[in-house]
PDB file of C-alpha atoms in Angstrom:
ATOM      1  CA  MET A  18     -70.966 188.427 185.119  1.00  0.00           C
ATOM      2  CA  LEU A  19     -68.212 189.857 182.908  1.00  0.00           C
ATOM      3  CA  GLY A  20     -65.742 187.284 184.233  1.00  0.00           C
ATOM      4  CA  GLY A  21     -67.890 184.394 183.032  1.00  0.00           C
ATOM      5  CA  ILE A  22     -68.286 185.962 179.604  1.00  0.00           C
ATOM      6  CA  LEU A  23     -64.551 186.568 179.236  1.00  0.00           C
ATOM      7  CA  LEU A  24     -63.732 183.058 180.413  1.00  0.00           C
ATOM      8  CA  SER A  25     -66.182 181.585 177.901  1.00  0.00           C
ATOM      9  CA  MET A  26     -64.655 183.672 175.113  1.00  0.00           C
ATOM     10  CA  HIS A  27     -61.168 182.497 176.093  1.00  0.00           C
ATOM     11  CA  ASN A  28     -62.243 178.854 176.177  1.00  0.00           C
ATOM     12  CA  MET A  29     -63.919 179.098 172.762  1.00  0.00           C
ATOM     13  CA  TYR A  30     -60.814 180.736 171.254  1.00  0.00           C
ATOM     14  CA  PHE A  31     -58.553 178.075 172.778  1.00  0.00           C
ATOM     15  CA  LEU A  32     -60.650 175.134 171.566  1.00  0.00           C
ATOM     16  CA  LEU A  33     -61.211 176.567 168.079  1.00  0.00           C
ATOM     17  CA  ASN A  34     -57.493 177.260 167.748  1.00  0.00           C
ATOM     18  CA  LEU A  35     -56.675 173.715 168.890  1.00  0.00           C
ATOM     19  CA  ALA A  36     -59.150 172.256 166.379  1.00  0.00           C
ATOM     20  CA  ASP A  37     -57.661 174.422 163.628  1.00  0.00           C
ATOM     21  CA  GLN A  38     -54.162 173.175 164.437  1.00  0.00           C
ATOM     22  CA  ALA A  39     -55.396 169.564 164.411  1.00  0.00           C
ATOM     23  CA  ARG A  40     -57.127 170.120 161.060  1.00  0.00           C
ATOM     24  CA  GLU A  41     -53.946 171.574 159.549  1.00  0.00           C
ATOM     25  CA  ALA A  42     -51.900 168.654 160.873  1.00  0.00           C
ATOM     26  CA  ILE A  43     -54.351 166.164 159.368  1.00  0.00           C
ATOM     27  CA  LEU A  44     -54.255 167.894 155.989  1.00  0.00           C
ATOM     28  CA  ALA A  45     -50.443 167.930 156.111  1.00  0.00           C
ATOM     29  CA  ASP A  46     -50.504 164.208 157.036  1.00  0.00           C
ATOM     30  CA  ASP A  47     -48.580 165.011 160.223  1.00  0.00           C
ATOM     31  CA  TYR A  48     -51.179 164.384 162.925  1.00  0.00           C
ATOM     32  CA  GLU A  49     -48.929 162.104 164.974  1.00  0.00           C
ATOM     33  CA  THR A  50     -46.396 164.913 165.474  1.00  0.00           C
ATOM     34  CA  PHE A  51     -49.184 167.313 166.444  1.00  0.00           C
ATOM     35  CA  TYR A  52     -50.643 164.767 168.867  1.00  0.00           C
ATOM     36  CA  GLN A  53     -47.306 164.078 170.547  1.00  0.00           C
ATOM     37  CA  SER A  54     -46.503 167.780 170.883  1.00  0.00           C
ATOM     38  CA  TRP A  55     -49.954 168.401 172.407  1.00  0.00           C
ATOM     39  CA  MET A  56     -49.636 165.501 174.843  1.00  0.00           C
ATOM     40  CA  ASN A  57     -46.212 166.781 175.983  1.00  0.00           C
ATOM     41  CA  SER A  58     -47.342 170.390 176.376  1.00  0.00           C
ATOM     42  CA  PRO A  59     -48.187 171.941 179.760  1.00  0.00           C
ATOM     43  CA  ALA A  60     -51.674 172.818 178.471  1.00  0.00           C
ATOM     44  CA  CYS A  61     -52.536 169.127 178.182  1.00  0.00           C
ATOM     45  CA  LYS A  62     -51.974 168.580 181.891  1.00  0.00           C
ATOM     46  CA  ASP A  63     -55.192 170.495 182.638  1.00  0.00           C
ATOM     47  CA  TYR A  64     -57.349 167.962 180.779  1.00  0.00           C
TER      48      TYR A  64
END
């Protein structure tokens, strides 16, 4: 049971952090750079 809880906490942290980075890129008017760096990252391969 603890494993599922920890995995859920990790996933929420990851997605909230990703959304925060996207929000900052949008506000800085640099979303395209953020998008390209995300698409070229190893983390994107899992989606």
